[in-house]
JSON list of C-alpha atoms in Angstrom, two decimals:
[
{"chain": "I", "resi": 1, "resn": "MET", "atom": "CA", "xyz": [31.49, -89.31, 146.38]},
{"chain": "I", "resi": 2, "resn": "ALA", "atom": "CA", "xyz": [33.71, -86.71, 144.73]},
{"chain": "I", "resi": 3, "resn": "LEU", "atom": "CA", "xyz": [32.31, -83.39, 143.60]},
{"chain": "I", "resi": 4, "resn": "PRO", "atom": "CA", "xyz": [32.42, -82.51, 139.91]},
{"chain": "I", "resi": 5, "resn": "ALA", "atom": "CA", "xyz": [35.37, -80.35, 138.88]},
{"chain": "I", "resi": 6, "resn": "PHE", "atom": "CA", "xyz": [33.30, -77.19, 138.42]},
{"chain": "I", "resi": 7, "resn": "LEU", "atom": "CA", "xyz": [31.92, -77.37, 142.00]},
{"chain": "I", "resi": 8, "resn": "ARG", "atom": "CA", "xyz": [35.26, -78.00, 143.73]},
{"chain": "I", "resi": 9, "resn": "PRO", "atom": "CA", "xyz": [36.97, -75.01, 145.29]},
{"chain": "I", "resi": 10, "resn": "ARG", "atom": "CA", "xyz": [39.70, -73.92, 142.96]},
{"chain": "I", "resi": 11, "resn": "LYS", "atom": "CA", "xyz": [43.16, -72.61, 143.68]},
{"chain": "I", "resi": 12, "resn": "LYS", "atom": "CA", "xyz": [44.28, -69.44, 142.00]},
{"chain": "I", "resi": 13, "resn": "TYR", "atom": "CA", "xyz": [47.19, -70.05, 139.69]},
{"chain": "I", "resi": 14, "resn": "LYS", "atom": "CA", "xyz": [50.61, -68.70, 140.52]},
{"chain": "I", "resi": 15, "resn": "PRO", "atom": "CA", "xyz": [51.82, -65.60, 138.72]},
{"chain": "I", "resi": 16, "resn": "ASN", "atom": "CA", "xyz": [54.19, -65.99, 135.79]},
{"chain": "I", "resi": 17, "resn": "LEU", "atom": "CA", "xyz": [57.60, -65.66, 137.42]},
{"chain": "I", "resi": 18, "resn": "ARG", "atom": "CA", "xyz": [59.71, -67.41, 134.79]},
{"chain": "I", "resi": 19, "resn": "GLU", "atom": "CA", "xyz": [60.86, -66.13, 131.43]},
{"chain": "I", "resi": 20, "resn": "PRO", "atom": "CA", "xyz": [58.26, -66.07, 128.64]},
{"chain": "I", "resi": 21, "resn": "ILE", "atom": "CA", "xyz": [57.89, -68.91, 126.14]},
{"chain": "I", "resi": 22, "resn": "LYS", "atom": "CA", "xyz": [59.89, -68.19, 122.99]},
{"chain": "I", "resi": 23, "resn": "SER", "atom": "CA", "xyz": [57.75, -70.10, 120.48]},
{"chain": "I", "resi": 24, "resn": "TRP", "atom": "CA", "xyz": [54.08, -70.99, 120.88]},
{"chain": "I", "resi": 25, "resn": "ASN", "atom": "CA", "xyz": [52.80, -73.97, 118.91]},
{"chain": "I", "resi": 26, "resn": "ILE", "atom": "CA", "xyz": [49.20, -73.48, 120.00]},
{"chain": "I", "resi": 27, "resn": "VAL", "atom": "CA", "xyz": [47.15, -70.66, 118.49]},
{"chain": "I", "resi": 28, "resn": "LYS", "atom": "CA", "xyz": [43.51, -69.59, 118.62]},
{"chain": "I", "resi": 29, "resn": "GLY", "atom": "CA", "xyz": [41.30, -72.01, 116.68]},
{"chain": "I", "resi": 30, "resn": "ASP", "atom": "CA", "xyz": [43.49, -75.12, 117.15]},
{"chain": "I", "resi": 31, "resn": "LYS", "atom": "CA", "xyz": [41.96, -78.41, 118.29]},
{"chain": "I", "resi": 32, "resn": "VAL", "atom": "CA", "xyz": [43.70, -79.52, 121.48]},
{"chain": "I", "resi": 33, "resn": "ALA", "atom": "CA", "xyz": [43.45, -82.31, 124.06]},
{"chain": "I", "resi": 34, "resn": "VAL", "atom": "CA", "xyz": [43.99, -81.99, 127.81]},
{"chain": "I", "resi": 35, "resn": "ILE", "atom": "CA", "xyz": [46.70, -84.40, 128.94]},
{"chain": "I", "resi": 36, "resn": "ASP", "atom": "CA", "xyz": [46.80, -83.65, 132.68]},
{"chain": "I", "resi": 37, "resn": "GLY", "atom": "CA", "xyz": [44.59, -82.34, 135.45]},
{"chain": "I", "resi": 38, "resn": "PRO", "atom": "CA", "xyz": [40.93, -82.90, 136.37]},
{"chain": "I", "resi": 39, "resn": "CYS", "atom": "CA", "xyz": [39.79, -82.50, 132.73]},
{"chain": "I", "resi": 40, "resn": "LYS", "atom": "CA", "xyz": [42.26, -85.09, 131.39]},
{"chain": "I", "resi": 41, "resn": "GLY", "atom": "CA", "xyz": [41.17, -86.66, 128.11]},
{"chain": "I", "resi": 42, "resn": "GLN", "atom": "CA", "xyz": [38.78, -83.88, 127.01]},
{"chain": "I", "resi": 43, "resn": "GLN", "atom": "CA", "xyz": [39.22, -82.21, 123.63]},
{"chain": "I", "resi": 44, "resn": "GLY", "atom": "CA", "xyz": [38.09, -78.83, 122.37]},
{"chain": "I", "resi": 45, "resn": "GLU", "atom": "CA", "xyz": [38.92, -75.76, 120.33]},
{"chain": "I", "resi": 46, "resn": "VAL", "atom": "CA", "xyz": [41.15, -73.00, 121.69]},
{"chain": "I", "resi": 47, "resn": "THR", "atom": "CA", "xyz": [39.17, -69.79, 122.18]},
{"chain": "I", "resi": 48, "resn": "ALA", "atom": "CA", "xyz": [41.89, -67.65, 123.78]},
{"chain": "I", "resi": 49, "resn": "VAL", "atom": "CA", "xyz": [45.65, -67.80, 124.32]},
{"chain": "I", "resi": 50, "resn": "LEU", "atom": "CA", "xyz": [46.92, -65.80, 127.33]},
{"chain": "I", "resi": 51, "resn": "ARG", "atom": "CA", "xyz": [50.61, -65.63, 126.50]},
{"chain": "I", "resi": 52, "resn": "ASP", "atom": "CA", "xyz": [51.62, -63.39, 129.39]},
{"chain": "I", "resi": 53, "resn": "LYS", "atom": "CA", "xyz": [50.11, -65.88, 131.87]},
{"chain": "I", "resi": 54, "resn": "LYS", "atom": "CA", "xyz": [51.11, -69.02, 129.88]},
{"chain": "I", "resi": 55, "resn": "ARG", "atom": "CA", "xyz": [47.50, -70.21, 129.88]},
{"chain": "I", "resi": 56, "resn": "ILE", "atom": "CA", "xyz": [44.94, -71.37, 127.32]},
{"chain": "I", "resi": 57, "resn": "VAL", "atom": "CA", "xyz": [41.12, -71.21, 127.33]},
{"chain": "I", "resi": 58, "resn": "ILE", "atom": "CA", "xyz": [39.42, -74.17, 125.62]},
{"chain": "I", "resi": 59, "resn": "GLU", "atom": "CA", "xyz": [35.76, -74.22, 124.60]},
{"chain": "I", "resi": 60, "resn": "GLY", "atom": "CA", "xyz": [33.70, -76.62, 126.73]},
{"chain": "I", "resi": 61, "resn": "VAL", "atom": "CA", "xyz": [36.64, -77.75, 128.90]},
{"chain": "I", "resi": 62, "resn": "ASN", "atom": "CA", "xyz": [37.38, -76.88, 132.55]},
{"chain": "I", "resi": 63, "resn": "MET", "atom": "CA", "xyz": [33.96, -75.30, 133.05]},
{"chain": "I", "resi": 64, "resn": "ARG", "atom": "CA", "xyz": [33.51, -73.22, 136.20]},
{"chain": "I", "resi": 65, "resn": "LEU", "atom": "CA", "xyz": [30.68, -71.30, 137.82]},
{"chain": "I", "resi": 66, "resn": "LYS", "atom": "CA", "xyz": [30.95, -67.54, 137.40]},
{"chain": "I", "resi": 67, "resn": "HIS", "atom": "CA", "xyz": [28.77, -65.34, 139.60]},
{"chain": "I", "resi": 68, "resn": "LEU", "atom": "CA", "xyz": [27.83, -62.04, 138.01]},
{"chain": "I", "resi": 69, "resn": "LYS", "atom": "CA", "xyz": [26.96, -58.94, 139.98]},
{"chain": "I", "resi": 70, "resn": "LYS", "atom": "CA", "xyz": [23.26, -58.36, 140.42]},
{"chain": "I", "resi": 71, "resn": "ARG", "atom": "CA", "xyz": [21.58, -55.38, 138.85]},
{"chain": "I", "resi": 72, "resn": "TYR", "atom": "CA", "xyz": [19.27, -53.11, 140.80]},
{"chain": "I", "resi": 73, "resn": "TRP", "atom": "CA", "xyz": [16.07, -54.77, 139.55]},
{"chain": "I", "resi": 74, "resn": "GLU", "atom": "CA", "xyz": [17.28, -58.31, 140.29]},
{"chain": "I", "resi": 75, "resn": "THR", "atom": "CA", "xyz": [17.19, -60.05, 143.66]},
{"chain": "I", "resi": 76, "resn": "LYS", "atom": "CA", "xyz": [20.11, -62.34, 142.81]},
{"chain": "I", "resi": 77, "resn": "GLY", "atom": "CA", "xyz": [22.88, -62.04, 140.22]},
{"chain": "I", "resi": 78, "resn": "PRO", "atom": "CA", "xyz": [23.03, -64.65, 137.44]},
{"chain": "I", "resi": 79, "resn": "THR", "atom": "CA", "xyz": [25.39, -67.61, 137.60]},
{"chain": "I", "resi": 80, "resn": "LEU", "atom": "CA", "xyz": [27.01, -68.78, 134.36]},
{"chain": "I", "resi": 81, "resn": "MET", "atom": "CA", "xyz": [29.14, -71.75, 133.36]},
{"chain": "I", "resi": 82, "resn": "VAL", "atom": "CA", "xyz": [32.27, -70.42, 131.66]},
{"chain": "I", "resi": 83, "resn": "PRO", "atom": "CA", "xyz": [35.50, -72.18, 130.64]},
{"chain": "I", "resi": 84, "resn": "ALA", "atom": "CA", "xyz": [38.45, -71.44, 132.92]},
{"chain": "I", "resi": 85, "resn": "SER", "atom": "CA", "xyz": [42.02, -71.33, 131.65]},
{"chain": "I", "resi": 86, "resn": "LEU", "atom": "CA", "xyz": [44.49, -74.22, 131.70]},
{"chain": "I", "resi": 87, "resn": "HIS", "atom": "CA", "xyz": [48.26, -74.09, 131.81]},
{"chain": "I", "resi": 88, "resn": "TYR", "atom": "CA", "xyz": [49.80, -74.61, 128.37]},
{"chain": "I", "resi": 89, "resn": "SER", "atom": "CA", "xyz": [51.88, -77.58, 129.59]},
{"chain": "I", "resi": 90, "resn": "ASN", "atom": "CA", "xyz": [48.67, -79.55, 130.34]},
{"chain": "I", "resi": 91, "resn": "VAL", "atom": "CA", "xyz": [47.54, -79.36, 126.70]},
{"chain": "I", "resi": 92, "resn": "ASN", "atom": "CA", "xyz": [48.70, -81.01, 123.45]},
{"chain": "I", "resi": 93, "resn": "LEU", "atom": "CA", "xyz": [47.62, -80.45, 119.88]},
{"chain": "I", "resi": 94, "resn": "VAL", "atom": "CA", "xyz": [45.39, -83.12, 118.34]},
{"chain": "I", "resi": 95, "resn": "ASP", "atom": "CA", "xyz": [46.82, -85.10, 115.43]},
{"chain": "I", "resi": 96, "resn": "PRO", "atom": "CA", "xyz": [44.54, -84.52, 112.39]},
{"chain": "I", "resi": 97, "resn": "THR", "atom": "CA", "xyz": [44.95, -88.08, 111.08]},
{"chain": "I", "resi": 98, "resn": "ASN", "atom": "CA", "xyz": [43.95, -90.12, 114.14]},
{"chain": "I", "resi": 99, "resn": "GLY", "atom": "CA", "xyz": [42.50, -87.59, 116.63]},
{"chain": "I", "resi": 100, "resn": "LEU", "atom": "CA", "xyz": [44.98, -88.36, 119.42]},
{"chain": "I", "resi": 101, "resn": "PRO", "atom": "CA", "xyz": [47.11, -85.85, 121.34]},
{"chain": "I", "resi": 102, "resn": "THR", "atom": "CA", "xyz": [50.59, -85.38, 119.92]},
{"chain": "I", "resi": 103, "resn": "ARG", "atom": "CA", "xyz": [53.73, -83.40, 120.49]},
{"chain": "I", "resi": 104, "resn": "VAL", "atom": "CA", "xyz": [54.69, -80.94, 117.79]},
{"chain": "I", "resi": 105, "resn": "GLY", "atom": "CA", "xyz": [57.84, -80.41, 115.77]},
{"chain": "I", "resi": 106, "resn": "SER", "atom": "CA", "xyz": [58.54, -77.88, 113.07]},
{"chain": "I", "resi": 107, "resn": "GLY", "atom": "CA", "xyz": [59.74, -78.34, 109.55]},
{"chain": "I", "resi": 108, "resn": "PHE", "atom": "CA", "xyz": [59.93, -76.59, 106.22]},
{"chain": "I", "resi": 109, "resn": "LEU", "atom": "CA", "xyz": [58.19, -77.34, 102.94]},
{"chain": "I", "resi": 110, "resn": "GLU", "atom": "CA", "xyz": [59.93, -77.23, 99.54]},
{"chain": "I", "resi": 111, "resn": "ASP", "atom": "CA", "xyz": [58.82, -73.63, 99.01]},
{"chain": "I", "resi": 112, "resn": "GLY", "atom": "CA", "xyz": [60.36, -72.59, 102.36]},
{"chain": "I", "resi": 113, "resn": "THR", "atom": "CA", "xyz": [57.22, -72.12, 104.46]},
{"chain": "I", "resi": 114, "resn": "LYS", "atom": "CA", "xyz": [57.43, -73.24, 108.07]},
{"chain": "I", "resi": 115, "resn": "VAL", "atom": "CA", "xyz": [54.87, -75.86, 109.15]},
{"chain": "I", "resi": 116, "resn": "ARG", "atom": "CA", "xyz": [53.94, -77.78, 112.32]},
{"chain": "I", "resi": 117, "resn": "ILE", "atom": "CA", "xyz": [54.57, -81.52, 112.12]},
{"chain": "I", "resi": 118, "resn": "SER", "atom": "CA", "xyz": [53.03, -84.19, 114.35]},
{"chain": "I", "resi": 119, "resn": "LYS", "atom": "CA", "xyz": [55.59, -86.27, 116.27]},
{"chain": "I", "resi": 120, "resn": "ARG", "atom": "CA", "xyz": [53.11, -89.17, 116.45]},
{"chain": "I", "resi": 121, "resn": "THR", "atom": "CA", "xyz": [52.42, -89.68, 112.72]},
{"chain": "I", "resi": 122, "resn": "GLY", "atom": "CA", "xyz": [54.53, -87.12, 110.89]},
{"chain": "I", "resi": 123, "resn": "ALA", "atom": "CA", "xyz": [51.45, -85.41, 109.43]},
{"chain": "I", "resi": 124, "resn": "ILE", "atom": "CA", "xyz": [51.37, -81.66, 108.85]},
{"chain": "I", "resi": 125, "resn": "ILE", "atom": "CA", "xyz": [49.13, -79.82, 111.34]},
{"chain": "I", "resi": 126, "resn": "PRO", "atom": "CA", "xyz": [47.65, -76.81, 109.52]},
{"chain": "I", "resi": 127, "resn": "LYS", "atom": "CA", "xyz": [47.35, -73.46, 111.30]},
{"chain": "I", "resi": 128, "resn": "PRO", "atom": "CA", "xyz": [43.73, -72.32, 111.51]},
{"chain": "I", "resi": 129, "resn": "GLU", "atom": "CA", "xyz": [42.61, -69.34, 109.44]},
{"chain": "I", "resi": 130, "resn": "PHE", "atom": "CA", "xyz": [41.87, -66.39, 111.70]},
{"chain": "I", "resi": 131, "resn": "LYS", "atom": "CA", "xyz": [39.60, -63.71, 110.28]},
{"chain": "I", "resi": 132, "resn": "ARG", "atom": "CA", "xyz": [39.43, -60.43, 112.10]},
{"chain": "I", "resi": 133, "resn": "PRO", "atom": "CA", "xyz": [35.92, -59.12, 112.65]},
{"chain": "I", "resi": 134, "resn": "ARG", "atom": "CA", "xyz": [34.93, -56.45, 110.16]},
{"chain": "I", "resi": 135, "resn": "PRO", "atom": "CA", "xyz": [33.92, -53.00, 111.35]},
{"chain": "I", "resi": 136, "resn": "LYS", "atom": "CA", "xyz": [30.17, -52.61, 111.72]},
{"chain": "I", "resi": 137, "resn": "ASN", "atom": "CA", "xyz": [29.57, -49.48, 109.68]},
{"chain": "I", "resi": 138, "resn": "LEU", "atom": "CA", "xyz": [31.30, -49.53, 106.32]},
{"chain": "I", "resi": 139, "resn": "VAL", "atom": "CA", "xyz": [28.63, -47.43, 104.62]},
{"chain": "I", "resi": 140, "resn": "ALA", "atom": "CA", "xyz": [29.18, -43.66, 104.76]},
{"chain": "I", "resi": 141, "resn": "GLY", "atom": "CA", "xyz": [26.44, -41.90, 106.69]},
{"chain": "I", "resi": 142, "resn": "PRO", "atom": "CA", "xyz": [25.13, -38.33, 106.34]},
{"chain": "I", "resi": 143, "resn": "ARG", "atom": "CA", "xyz": [27.59, -36.97, 108.93]},
{"chain": "I", "resi": 144, "resn": "ASP", "atom": "CA", "xyz": [30.70, -38.64, 107.44]},
{"chain": "I", "resi": 145, "resn": "THR", "atom": "CA", "xyz": [33.21, -36.50, 105.55]},
{"chain": "I", "resi": 146, "resn": "PRO", "atom": "CA", "xyz": [33.57, -37.44, 101.86]},
{"chain": "I", "resi": 147, "resn": "ALA", "atom": "CA", "xyz": [36.93, -38.95, 100.82]},
{"chain": "I", "resi": 148, "resn": "GLU", "atom": "CA", "xyz": [37.79, -36.13, 98.37]},
{"chain": "I", "resi": 149, "resn": "GLU", "atom": "CA", "xyz": [37.44, -33.53, 101.15]},
{"chain": "I", "resi": 150, "resn": "VAL", "atom": "CA", "xyz": [39.56, -35.60, 103.55]},
{"chain": "I", "resi": 151, "resn": "LEU", "atom": "CA", "xyz": [42.44, -35.82, 101.05]},
{"chain": "I", "resi": 152, "resn": "GLU", "atom": "CA", "xyz": [42.28, -32.11, 100.12]},
{"chain": "I", "resi": 153, "resn": "VAL", "atom": "CA", "xyz": [45.25, -30.06, 101.35]},
{"chain": "I", "resi": 154, "resn": "THR", "atom": "CA", "xyz": [43.91, -27.01, 103.17]},
{"chain": "I", "resi": 155, "resn": "TYR", "atom": "CA", "xyz": [47.00, -25.79, 105.03]},
{"chain": "I", "resi": 156, "resn": "LYS", "atom": "CA", "xyz": [49.63, -23.90, 103.09]},
{"chain": "I", "resi": 157, "resn": "PRO", "atom": "CA", "xyz": [52.49, -22.78, 105.35]},
{"chain": "I", "resi": 158, "resn": "GLU", "atom": "CA", "xyz": [53.72, -19.23, 104.77]},
{"chain": "I", "resi": 159, "resn": "MET", "atom": "CA", "xyz": [56.71, -17.65, 106.45]},
{"chain": "I", "resi": 160, "resn": "PRO", "atom": "CA", "xyz": [56.11, -14.00, 107.42]},
{"chain": "I", "resi": 161, "resn": "MET", "atom": "CA", "xyz": [59.78, -13.09, 106.91]},
{"chain": "I", "resi": 162, "resn": "PRO", "atom": "CA", "xyz": [62.79, -14.84, 105.37]},
{"chain": "I", "resi": 163, "resn": "MET", "atom": "CA", "xyz": [65.08, -16.79, 107.72]},
{"chain": "I", "resi": 164, "resn": "ASP", "atom": "CA", "xyz": [68.11, -14.58, 107.05]},
{"chain": "I", "resi": 165, "resn": "ALA", "atom": "CA", "xyz": [66.14, -11.59, 108.36]},
{"chain": "I", "resi": 166, "resn": "PHE", "atom": "CA", "xyz": [65.39, -13.48, 111.59]},
{"chain": "I", "resi": 167, "resn": "PRO", "atom": "CA", "xyz": [67.50, -12.30, 114.58]},
{"chain": "I", "resi": 168, "resn": "MET", "atom": "CA", "xyz": [70.10, -14.96, 115.46]},
{"chain": "I", "resi": 169, "resn": "ASP", "atom": "CA", "xyz": [69.98, -14.36, 119.19]},
{"chain": "I", "resi": 170, "resn": "LEU", "atom": "CA", "xyz": [66.31, -15.51, 119.21]},
{"chain": "I", "resi": 171, "resn": "ALA", "atom": "CA", "xyz": [67.11, -18.60, 117.14]},
{"chain": "I", "resi": 172, "resn": "LYS", "atom": "CA", "xyz": [69.24, -20.08, 119.94]}
]
């Protein structure tokens, strides 16, 4: 009986020795399907794109055991199930109309915006909206400098003597 994928010993992937990919069709937040490897057929959302390594992390796919270091009060460190990365060539975007993996082409709309087009059905694959996390403290606290004091000009440069009175041998 074969072991599940997350219990099999895994090989480390080879370093990126070839030239980088010029255009990436897969971005964070896309729904993708695995088309090759031990997780073939699984679908999930992209949580990270590692462009320098040409790899993609997909939520709930290619789960592996990760052993964390124990802390001084613990007898054994915790073990977590985390998704491991997959090579970008083993993944295809999911067609929004029928939910099957598809290759991607690019095209332009009438207004000139570039869009991703499904090769399977010709449907437009929208790019997901990515919102950056907001900073935690937007409210000014008691130790913050007020905006009017920050914008106030406090340095006024003054020259002690005119430039023509300056000795030329020191100016070199």
